[in-house]
Amino acid sequence: MHVSLDTMVDTLKAAAESSRLRILALLSRGDLTVSDLTEILGQSQPRVSRHLKLLLEAGLIGRYQEGSWAFFRLSDTDSARDFVMGLISSIRGADPQVERDLERLASVKRKRQDRATEYFSVNAASWDHIRSLHVPDRAVEAAMLKLVGKRPFQSMLDLGTGTGRLLEIFSPLYRRGVGIDMSREMLTVARANLDKAGVSNAQVRQGDIFSPPVERDAFDLVTIHQVLHYLDDPARAIHEAARLLRPSGRLVIVDFAPHTLEFLREEHAHVRLGFSDRQIGEWFAEAGLDLEDAQEFEPRGGNEARLTVKLWLGRDRRLLIADPANDQTKVNSIGEIA
């Protein structure tokens, strides 16, 4: 990507100030609020807000709202992120002030972890009960990793990210990861988990699975893990997820096969009691996806009050082709070679 001389000068001016460089160094480690940055930098809120405004105007960082909180992050654009990472790579570990900032950042992250631990302790009993009814999560995760493969890709979106676990396990493969969840409590858990795992190339945001706050046609991999059974309109969720995929992008869904455990509906807010291959296949087709694979994970033990986990892989039907005239990828309106 090429930029004008004036744009480059403005960008350099925005970054060429010690507090703003410190902010960029901190945001390279994860998303932070104004309050977080005020606490870490030891500066007033108006001063920090002024620095953030200048960085936003220069396109070096992004902002998103989560209830009454505003979070800041490095820009989603590759050129801006590469520019910032190039700047801060030379000052990491070399400046005492930056080192103190990172120590205070660690304190902020410990507070997040404490809040996450508290939330888990309140809800652990119900989650553990459901987990006891199906195959261990690690077995399904291993199958997902095998299905997606080892080839790196550009971007991943996890809808209903929950604890952020999928963002964590796929982090070695993607350059940029985004998780969406409606629950601020779960986002606190996810941020704490990603921090603990050292995942710096992913972020989580509050948002609705039916209208996620991300760009369309932008993701190589979209995942929906154990979320569909909570939704009153899962077909719409799949349709919306498909619109976020790049041509030839993949949608991976994990949920339950059809079952008759009514107590999950009554006690755990499950709206749907599982899904069949045929149902998922039809919804994929309506969304412009081909069902490429379906896998089944039988529960352990002989108790019939158990849940079978299913994994479905859909792929966007549109094909990427190179246009020799301008060396850019194009796709025609119906997804065939133009």
mmCIF file of C-alpha atoms in Angstrom:
data_model
loop_
_atom_site.group_PDB
_atom_site.id
_atom_site.type_symbol
_atom_site.label_atom_id
_atom_site.label_comp_id
_atom_site.label_asym_id
_atom_site.label_seq_id
_atom_site.Cartn_x
_atom_site.Cartn_y
_atom_site.Cartn_z
ATOM 1 C CA MET A 1 0.000 0.000 0.000
ATOM 2 C CA HIS A 2 1.395 3.416 -1.019
ATOM 3 C CA VAL A 3 0.676 6.693 0.823
ATOM 4 C CA SER A 4 1.301 10.307 -0.084
ATOM 5 C CA LEU A 5 4.213 12.277 1.311
ATOM 6 C CA ASP A 6 1.861 14.533 3.315
ATOM 7 C CA THR A 7 0.097 11.524 4.835
ATOM 8 C CA MET A 8 3.401 9.978 5.844
ATOM 9 C CA VAL A 9 4.539 13.241 7.450
ATOM 10 C CA ASP A 10 1.278 13.493 9.423
ATOM 11 C CA THR A 11 1.640 9.885 10.568
ATOM 12 C CA LEU A 12 5.219 10.456 11.696
ATOM 13 C CA LYS A 13 4.195 13.615 13.563
ATOM 14 C CA ALA A 14 1.455 11.724 15.395
ATOM 15 C CA ALA A 15 3.842 9.018 16.546
ATOM 16 C CA ALA A 16 6.794 11.338 17.268
ATOM 17 C CA GLU A 17 5.988 12.090 20.919
ATOM 18 C CA SER A 18 7.099 10.071 23.931
ATOM 19 C CA SER A 19 3.668 9.548 25.532
ATOM 20 C CA ARG A 20 2.114 8.518 22.227
ATOM 21 C CA LEU A 21 4.936 6.098 21.549
ATOM 22 C CA ARG A 22 4.372 4.641 25.032
ATOM 23 C CA ILE A 23 0.660 4.246 24.222
ATOM 24 C CA LEU A 24 1.458 2.455 20.972
ATOM 25 C CA ALA A 25 3.835 0.143 22.815
ATOM 26 C CA LEU A 26 1.103 -0.684 25.336
ATOM 27 C CA LEU A 27 -1.598 -1.240 22.705
ATOM 28 C CA SER A 28 0.720 -3.630 20.886
ATOM 29 C CA ARG A 29 0.187 -5.879 23.929
ATOM 30 C CA GLY A 30 -3.624 -5.749 23.831
ATOM 31 C CA ASP A 31 -6.717 -3.544 23.944
ATOM 32 C CA LEU A 32 -6.950 -0.973 26.755
ATOM 33 C CA THR A 33 -9.403 1.631 28.043
ATOM 34 C CA VAL A 34 -8.666 5.284 28.801
ATOM 35 C CA SER A 35 -8.769 4.393 32.511
ATOM 36 C CA ASP A 36 -6.212 1.621 31.949
ATOM 37 C CA LEU A 37 -3.889 3.981 30.101
ATOM 38 C CA THR A 38 -4.345 6.749 32.683
ATOM 39 C CA GLU A 39 -3.374 4.340 35.452
ATOM 40 C CA ILE A 40 -0.361 2.986 33.570
ATOM 41 C CA LEU A 41 1.003 6.290 32.248
ATOM 42 C CA GLY A 42 0.309 8.288 35.431
ATOM 43 C CA GLN A 43 -1.234 11.086 33.374
ATOM 44 C CA SER A 44 -4.564 12.891 33.568
ATOM 45 C CA GLN A 45 -7.513 11.551 31.603
ATOM 46 C CA PRO A 46 -7.817 14.684 29.399
ATOM 47 C CA ARG A 47 -4.145 14.423 28.457
ATOM 48 C CA VAL A 48 -4.383 10.731 27.622
ATOM 49 C CA SER A 49 -7.580 11.355 25.641
ATOM 50 C CA ARG A 50 -5.792 14.061 23.636
ATOM 51 C CA HIS A 51 -2.980 11.663 22.734
ATOM 52 C CA LEU A 52 -5.501 9.005 21.721
ATOM 53 C CA LYS A 53 -7.386 11.498 19.541
ATOM 54 C CA LEU A 54 -4.231 12.351 17.597
ATOM 55 C CA LEU A 55 -3.346 8.689 17.112
ATOM 56 C CA LEU A 56 -6.899 7.973 15.952
ATOM 57 C CA GLU A 57 -6.797 10.834 13.439
ATOM 58 C CA ALA A 58 -3.529 9.465 12.071
ATOM 59 C CA GLY A 59 -5.102 6.031 11.604
ATOM 60 C CA LEU A 60 -2.575 4.314 13.869
ATOM 61 C CA ILE A 61 -5.143 3.056 16.379
ATOM 62 C CA GLY A 62 -8.835 2.107 16.443
ATOM 63 C CA ARG A 63 -11.617 2.601 18.983
ATOM 64 C CA TYR A 64 -14.703 0.554 19.812
ATOM 65 C CA GLN A 65 -17.462 0.921 22.374
ATOM 66 C CA GLU A 66 -18.405 -1.767 24.876
ATOM 67 C CA GLY A 67 -21.337 -0.556 26.952
ATOM 68 C CA SER A 68 -20.122 2.564 28.750
ATOM 69 C CA TRP A 69 -16.471 1.610 28.163
ATOM 70 C CA ALA A 70 -14.383 2.615 25.158
ATOM 71 C CA PHE A 71 -11.498 0.337 24.198
ATOM 72 C CA PHE A 72 -8.526 1.309 22.055
ATOM 73 C CA ARG A 73 -6.420 -1.009 19.905
ATOM 74 C CA LEU A 74 -3.824 -0.857 17.169
ATOM 75 C CA SER A 75 -5.289 -0.204 13.730
ATOM 76 C CA ASP A 76 -6.692 -3.190 11.838
ATOM 77 C CA THR A 77 -4.931 -2.145 8.624
ATOM 78 C CA ASP A 78 -1.777 -4.088 7.844
ATOM 79 C CA SER A 79 0.198 -1.023 6.778
ATOM 80 C CA ALA A 80 -0.518 0.869 10.008
ATOM 81 C CA ARG A 81 0.208 -2.154 12.210
ATOM 82 C CA ASP A 82 3.466 -2.865 10.391
ATOM 83 C CA PHE A 83 4.482 0.775 10.783
ATOM 84 C CA VAL A 84 3.741 0.776 14.521
ATOM 85 C CA MET A 85 5.414 -2.570 15.169
ATOM 86 C CA GLY A 86 8.497 -1.334 13.335
ATOM 87 C CA LEU A 87 8.630 1.759 15.548
ATOM 88 C CA ILE A 88 8.216 0.060 18.887
ATOM 89 C CA SER A 89 10.376 -2.977 18.156
ATOM 90 C CA SER A 90 13.502 -0.876 18.713
ATOM 91 C CA ILE A 91 12.442 0.495 22.121
ATOM 92 C CA ARG A 92 11.107 -2.670 23.781
ATOM 93 C CA GLY A 93 13.362 -3.649 26.644
ATOM 94 C CA ALA A 94 15.667 -0.684 25.990
ATOM 95 C CA ASP A 95 13.877 2.139 27.807
ATOM 96 C CA PRO A 96 13.299 2.217 31.610
ATOM 97 C CA GLN A 97 10.084 4.203 31.210
ATOM 98 C CA VAL A 98 8.629 1.651 28.801
ATOM 99 C CA GLU A 99 9.680 -1.129 31.169
ATOM 100 C CA ARG A 100 7.794 0.564 34.027
ATOM 101 C CA ASP A 101 4.762 0.933 31.759
ATOM 102 C CA LEU A 102 4.842 -2.791 31.013
ATOM 103 C CA GLU A 103 5.058 -3.575 34.743
ATOM 104 C CA ARG A 104 1.951 -1.457 35.368
ATOM 105 C CA LEU A 105 0.302 -3.123 32.371
ATOM 106 C CA ALA A 106 0.940 -6.492 34.006
ATOM 107 C CA SER A 107 -0.834 -5.192 37.132
ATOM 108 C CA VAL A 108 -3.863 -4.105 35.057
ATOM 109 C CA LYS A 109 -3.981 -7.547 33.450
ATOM 110 C CA ARG A 110 -3.790 -9.262 36.858
ATOM 111 C CA LYS A 111 -6.892 -7.327 37.903
ATOM 112 C CA ARG A 112 -8.668 -8.616 34.775
ATOM 113 C CA GLN A 113 -7.613 -12.143 35.671
ATOM 114 C CA ASP A 114 -9.025 -11.731 39.185
ATOM 115 C CA ARG A 115 -12.389 -10.588 37.774
ATOM 116 C CA ALA A 116 -12.389 -13.519 35.365
ATOM 117 C CA THR A 117 -11.622 -15.989 38.145
ATOM 118 C CA GLU A 118 -14.489 -14.603 40.204
ATOM 119 C CA TYR A 119 -16.931 -14.959 37.298
ATOM 120 C CA PHE A 120 -15.822 -18.535 36.648
ATOM 121 C CA SER A 121 -16.263 -19.471 40.299
ATOM 122 C CA VAL A 122 -19.882 -18.311 40.227
ATOM 123 C CA ASN A 123 -20.754 -20.180 37.008
ATOM 124 C CA ALA A 124 -18.459 -23.194 37.123
ATOM 125 C CA ALA A 125 -21.006 -25.667 38.486
ATOM 126 C CA SER A 126 -23.462 -25.330 35.591
ATOM 127 C CA TRP A 127 -20.712 -25.413 32.951
ATOM 128 C CA ASP A 128 -19.089 -28.472 34.499
ATOM 129 C CA HIS A 129 -22.431 -30.292 34.471
ATOM 130 C CA ILE A 130 -22.866 -29.763 30.726
ATOM 131 C CA ARG A 131 -19.228 -30.681 30.011
ATOM 132 C CA SER A 132 -19.694 -33.985 31.823
ATOM 133 C CA LEU A 133 -22.320 -34.988 29.245
ATOM 134 C CA HIS A 134 -20.093 -34.906 26.171
ATOM 135 C CA VAL A 135 -16.639 -35.696 24.836
ATOM 136 C CA PRO A 136 -13.804 -33.603 26.347
ATOM 137 C CA ASP A 137 -13.300 -30.215 24.711
ATOM 138 C CA ARG A 138 -9.663 -30.980 23.848
ATOM 139 C CA ALA A 139 -10.711 -33.807 21.524
ATOM 140 C CA VAL A 140 -12.928 -31.455 19.535
ATOM 141 C CA GLU A 141 -10.253 -28.760 19.503
ATOM 142 C CA ALA A 142 -7.727 -31.233 18.103
ATOM 143 C CA ALA A 143 -10.162 -32.162 15.323
ATOM 144 C CA MET A 144 -10.734 -28.486 14.494
ATOM 145 C CA LEU A 145 -7.009 -27.828 14.259
ATOM 146 C CA LYS A 146 -6.554 -30.846 11.990
ATOM 147 C CA LEU A 147 -9.492 -29.789 9.812
ATOM 148 C CA VAL A 148 -8.250 -26.215 9.348
ATOM 149 C CA GLY A 149 -4.681 -27.374 8.688
ATOM 150 C CA LYS A 150 -1.292 -25.832 9.340
ATOM 151 C CA ARG A 151 -1.159 -23.262 6.544
ATOM 152 C CA PRO A 152 -1.084 -19.676 7.925
ATOM 153 C CA PHE A 153 -3.878 -17.291 6.928
ATOM 154 C CA GLN A 154 -4.684 -13.625 7.290
ATOM 155 C CA SER A 155 -7.713 -13.272 9.550
ATOM 156 C CA MET A 156 -10.034 -15.168 11.884
ATOM 157 C CA LEU A 157 -13.355 -14.235 13.492
ATOM 158 C CA ASP A 158 -14.826 -16.150 16.448
ATOM 159 C CA LEU A 159 -18.542 -15.412 16.913
ATOM 160 C CA GLY A 160 -19.730 -15.899 20.485
ATOM 161 C CA THR A 161 -16.126 -16.169 21.582
ATOM 162 C CA GLY A 162 -16.898 -16.900 25.238
ATOM 163 C CA THR A 163 -13.608 -17.631 26.985
ATOM 164 C CA GLY A 164 -11.575 -16.830 23.867
ATOM 165 C CA ARG A 165 -10.327 -20.410 23.681
ATOM 166 C CA LEU A 166 -10.553 -20.730 19.884
ATOM 167 C CA LEU A 167 -8.666 -17.475 19.387
ATOM 168 C CA GLU A 168 -5.969 -18.918 21.605
ATOM 169 C CA ILE A 169 -5.557 -22.278 19.884
ATOM 170 C CA PHE A 170 -5.597 -20.836 16.351
ATOM 171 C CA SER A 171 -3.348 -17.845 17.178
ATOM 172 C CA PRO A 172 -0.199 -19.379 15.612
ATOM 173 C CA LEU A 173 -2.030 -19.558 12.259
ATOM 174 C CA TYR A 174 -3.691 -16.170 11.808
ATOM 175 C CA ARG A 175 -2.212 -12.707 11.541
ATOM 176 C CA ARG A 176 -5.274 -10.972 13.000
ATOM 177 C CA GLY A 177 -7.979 -12.500 15.186
ATOM 178 C CA VAL A 178 -11.241 -10.983 16.426
ATOM 179 C CA GLY A 179 -13.712 -12.406 18.935
ATOM 180 C CA ILE A 180 -17.287 -11.155 19.342
ATOM 181 C CA ASP A 181 -19.506 -11.741 22.373
ATOM 182 C CA MET A 182 -22.532 -9.981 23.879
ATOM 183 C CA SER A 183 -21.508 -10.633 27.487
ATOM 184 C CA ARG A 184 -19.134 -8.132 29.041
ATOM 185 C CA GLU A 185 -18.387 -10.687 31.759
ATOM 186 C CA MET A 186 -17.282 -13.236 29.176
ATOM 187 C CA LEU A 187 -15.202 -10.605 27.385
ATOM 188 C CA THR A 188 -13.407 -9.981 30.678
ATOM 189 C CA VAL A 189 -12.712 -13.713 30.874
ATOM 190 C CA ALA A 190 -11.532 -13.834 27.250
ATOM 191 C CA ARG A 191 -9.171 -10.872 27.625
ATOM 192 C CA ALA A 192 -7.684 -12.387 30.776
ATOM 193 C CA ASN A 193 -7.197 -15.754 29.073
ATOM 194 C CA LEU A 194 -5.591 -14.246 25.969
ATOM 195 C CA ASP A 195 -3.293 -12.130 28.126
ATOM 196 C CA LYS A 196 -2.300 -15.161 30.169
ATOM 197 C CA ALA A 197 -1.583 -17.158 27.009
ATOM 198 C CA GLY A 198 0.507 -14.339 25.525
ATOM 199 C CA VAL A 199 -1.775 -13.912 22.495
ATOM 200 C CA SER A 200 -1.181 -10.399 21.164
ATOM 201 C CA ASN A 201 -2.565 -10.789 17.635
ATOM 202 C CA ALA A 202 -6.209 -11.117 18.730
ATOM 203 C CA GLN A 203 -8.781 -8.793 20.230
ATOM 204 C CA VAL A 204 -12.309 -9.223 21.549
ATOM 205 C CA ARG A 205 -15.245 -6.856 21.216
ATOM 206 C CA GLN A 206 -18.806 -6.650 22.409
ATOM 207 C CA GLY A 207 -21.303 -7.273 19.657
ATOM 208 C CA ASP A 208 -24.344 -9.162 18.411
ATOM 209 C CA ILE A 209 -23.810 -12.335 16.379
ATOM 210 C CA PHE A 210 -26.619 -11.189 14.062
ATOM 211 C CA SER A 211 -24.880 -7.864 13.302
ATOM 212 C CA PRO A 212 -21.235 -8.208 14.304
ATOM 213 C CA PRO A 213 -19.218 -4.959 14.342
ATOM 214 C CA VAL A 214 -16.708 -6.093 11.707
ATOM 215 C CA GLU A 215 -16.253 -5.643 7.981
ATOM 216 C CA ARG A 216 -17.771 -8.032 5.427
ATOM 217 C CA ASP A 217 -15.754 -10.196 3.029
ATOM 218 C CA ALA A 218 -12.792 -9.897 5.389
ATOM 219 C CA PHE A 219 -12.129 -13.224 7.124
ATOM 220 C CA ASP A 220 -10.473 -16.427 5.987
ATOM 221 C CA LEU A 221 -11.903 -18.398 8.922
ATOM 222 C CA VAL A 222 -15.071 -17.812 10.942
ATOM 223 C CA THR A 223 -15.939 -20.053 13.894
ATOM 224 C CA ILE A 224 -19.166 -20.525 15.868
ATOM 225 C CA HIS A 225 -18.446 -22.840 18.795
ATOM 226 C CA GLN A 226 -21.342 -24.084 20.977
ATOM 227 C CA VAL A 227 -23.422 -20.979 20.269
ATOM 228 C CA LEU A 228 -26.151 -21.940 17.767
ATOM 229 C CA HIS A 229 -28.241 -23.845 20.327
ATOM 230 C CA TYR A 230 -28.763 -20.579 22.261
ATOM 231 C CA LEU A 231 -30.209 -18.767 19.234
ATOM 232 C CA ASP A 232 -33.811 -18.497 18.130
ATOM 233 C CA ASP A 233 -32.731 -18.041 14.490
ATOM 234 C CA PRO A 234 -29.536 -20.054 13.846
ATOM 235 C CA ALA A 235 -30.082 -19.933 10.073
ATOM 236 C CA ARG A 236 -29.779 -16.152 10.158
ATOM 237 C CA ALA A 237 -26.589 -16.412 12.235
ATOM 238 C CA ILE A 238 -25.057 -18.705 9.623
ATOM 239 C CA HIS A 239 -26.135 -16.361 6.831
ATOM 240 C CA GLU A 240 -24.548 -13.389 8.592
ATOM 241 C CA ALA A 241 -21.363 -15.369 9.261
ATOM 242 C CA ALA A 242 -21.126 -16.316 5.571
ATOM 243 C CA ARG A 243 -21.247 -12.647 4.552
ATOM 244 C CA LEU A 244 -18.111 -12.026 6.596
ATOM 245 C CA LEU A 245 -16.051 -14.629 4.733
ATOM 246 C CA ARG A 246 -13.594 -13.844 1.989
ATOM 247 C CA PRO A 247 -14.055 -15.800 -1.250
ATOM 248 C CA SER A 248 -13.147 -19.442 -0.530
ATOM 249 C CA GLY A 249 -13.164 -18.656 3.197
ATOM 250 C CA ARG A 250 -14.249 -21.302 5.700
ATOM 251 C CA LEU A 251 -16.945 -21.428 8.372
ATOM 252 C CA VAL A 252 -16.498 -23.979 11.168
ATOM 253 C CA ILE A 253 -19.418 -24.741 13.473
ATOM 254 C CA VAL A 254 -19.341 -26.908 16.581
ATOM 255 C CA ASP A 255 -22.599 -27.805 18.313
ATOM 256 C CA PHE A 256 -24.704 -30.751 19.424
ATOM 257 C CA ALA A 257 -26.433 -33.422 17.363
ATOM 258 C CA PRO A 258 -30.205 -33.693 17.905
ATOM 259 C CA HIS A 259 -31.015 -34.859 21.447
ATOM 260 C CA THR A 260 -33.897 -34.987 23.942
ATOM 261 C CA LEU A 261 -32.332 -33.473 27.076
ATOM 262 C CA GLU A 262 -35.121 -31.038 27.896
ATOM 263 C CA PHE A 263 -33.462 -29.911 31.124
ATOM 264 C CA LEU A 264 -30.905 -28.009 29.011
ATOM 265 C CA ARG A 265 -33.740 -25.914 27.643
ATOM 266 C CA GLU A 266 -35.341 -25.411 31.030
ATOM 267 C CA GLU A 267 -32.241 -24.899 33.176
ATOM 268 C CA HIS A 268 -29.519 -23.689 30.811
ATOM 269 C CA ALA A 269 -31.355 -21.506 28.248
ATOM 270 C CA HIS A 270 -30.787 -23.832 25.277
ATOM 271 C CA VAL A 271 -33.314 -22.796 22.622
ATOM 272 C CA ARG A 272 -32.492 -25.634 20.182
ATOM 273 C CA LEU A 273 -31.894 -29.255 21.146
ATOM 274 C CA GLY A 274 -29.171 -29.952 18.598
ATOM 275 C CA PHE A 275 -28.880 -29.914 14.803
ATOM 276 C CA SER A 276 -28.786 -32.540 12.067
ATOM 277 C CA ASP A 277 -26.350 -32.679 9.145
ATOM 278 C CA ARG A 278 -29.233 -32.102 6.766
ATOM 279 C CA GLN A 279 -30.364 -28.977 8.611
ATOM 280 C CA ILE A 280 -26.886 -27.468 8.717
ATOM 281 C CA GLY A 281 -26.305 -28.425 5.070
ATOM 282 C CA GLU A 282 -29.489 -26.643 3.986
ATOM 283 C CA TRP A 283 -28.598 -23.522 5.945
ATOM 284 C CA PHE A 284 -25.100 -23.553 4.450
ATOM 285 C CA ALA A 285 -26.525 -23.848 0.940
ATOM 286 C CA GLU A 286 -28.903 -20.931 1.532
ATOM 287 C CA ALA A 287 -25.935 -18.860 2.700
ATOM 288 C CA GLY A 288 -23.817 -19.672 -0.352
ATOM 289 C CA LEU A 289 -21.606 -22.237 1.369
ATOM 290 C CA ASP A 290 -20.748 -25.819 0.474
ATOM 291 C CA LEU A 291 -20.757 -28.359 3.300
ATOM 292 C CA GLU A 292 -17.287 -29.871 2.928
ATOM 293 C CA ASP A 293 -17.088 -32.001 6.060
ATOM 294 C CA ALA A 294 -19.146 -33.192 9.016
ATOM 295 C CA GLN A 295 -17.644 -35.028 11.973
ATOM 296 C CA GLU A 296 -19.225 -36.636 15.016
ATOM 297 C CA PHE A 297 -17.893 -37.139 18.541
ATOM 298 C CA GLU A 298 -19.745 -39.715 20.592
ATOM 299 C CA PRO A 299 -19.971 -39.149 24.354
ATOM 300 C CA ARG A 300 -18.081 -41.341 26.767
ATOM 301 C CA GLY A 301 -19.872 -43.882 28.954
ATOM 302 C CA GLY A 302 -23.073 -45.796 28.503
ATOM 303 C CA ASN A 303 -25.475 -43.321 30.075
ATOM 304 C CA GLU A 304 -28.061 -42.418 27.433
ATOM 305 C CA ALA A 305 -28.434 -38.918 28.930
ATOM 306 C CA ARG A 306 -25.403 -37.817 26.926
ATOM 307 C CA LEU A 307 -24.631 -35.362 24.157
ATOM 308 C CA THR A 308 -23.017 -36.056 20.790
ATOM 309 C CA VAL A 309 -20.868 -33.171 19.559
ATOM 310 C CA LYS A 310 -20.863 -32.324 15.853
ATOM 311 C CA LEU A 311 -18.357 -30.374 13.772
ATOM 312 C CA TRP A 312 -19.322 -28.911 10.380
ATOM 313 C CA LEU A 313 -17.080 -27.203 7.833
ATOM 314 C CA GLY A 314 -18.543 -24.943 5.164
ATOM 315 C CA ARG A 315 -16.671 -23.103 2.415
ATOM 316 C CA ASP A 316 -17.588 -19.946 0.523
ATOM 317 C CA ARG A 317 -18.397 -20.878 -3.081
ATOM 318 C CA ARG A 318 -16.846 -17.792 -4.632
ATOM 319 C CA LEU A 319 -13.512 -18.354 -6.343
ATOM 320 C CA LEU A 320 -10.501 -16.088 -6.203
ATOM 321 C CA ILE A 321 -8.823 -15.391 -9.546
ATOM 322 C CA ALA A 322 -5.949 -13.143 -10.468
ATOM 323 C CA ASP A 323 -6.562 -10.345 -12.945
ATOM 324 C CA PRO A 324 -3.344 -9.971 -14.981
ATOM 325 C CA ALA A 325 -4.361 -6.456 -16.019
ATOM 326 C CA ASN A 326 -4.050 -4.986 -12.538
ATOM 327 C CA ASP A 327 -2.773 -7.945 -10.490
ATOM 328 C CA GLN A 328 -5.748 -7.711 -8.136
ATOM 329 C CA THR A 329 -8.090 -10.462 -7.102
ATOM 330 C CA LYS A 330 -11.616 -10.294 -8.466
ATOM 331 C CA VAL A 331 -14.805 -12.291 -8.015
ATOM 332 C CA ASN A 332 -17.910 -11.938 -10.130
ATOM 333 C CA SER A 333 -21.406 -11.438 -8.701
ATOM 334 C CA ILE A 334 -22.363 -15.083 -8.635
ATOM 335 C CA GLY A 335 -19.019 -16.383 -7.459
ATOM 336 C CA GLU A 336 -17.866 -17.828 -10.775
ATOM 337 C CA ILE A 337 -14.853 -16.933 -12.871
ATOM 338 C CA ALA A 338 -15.439 -13.475 -14.312
#
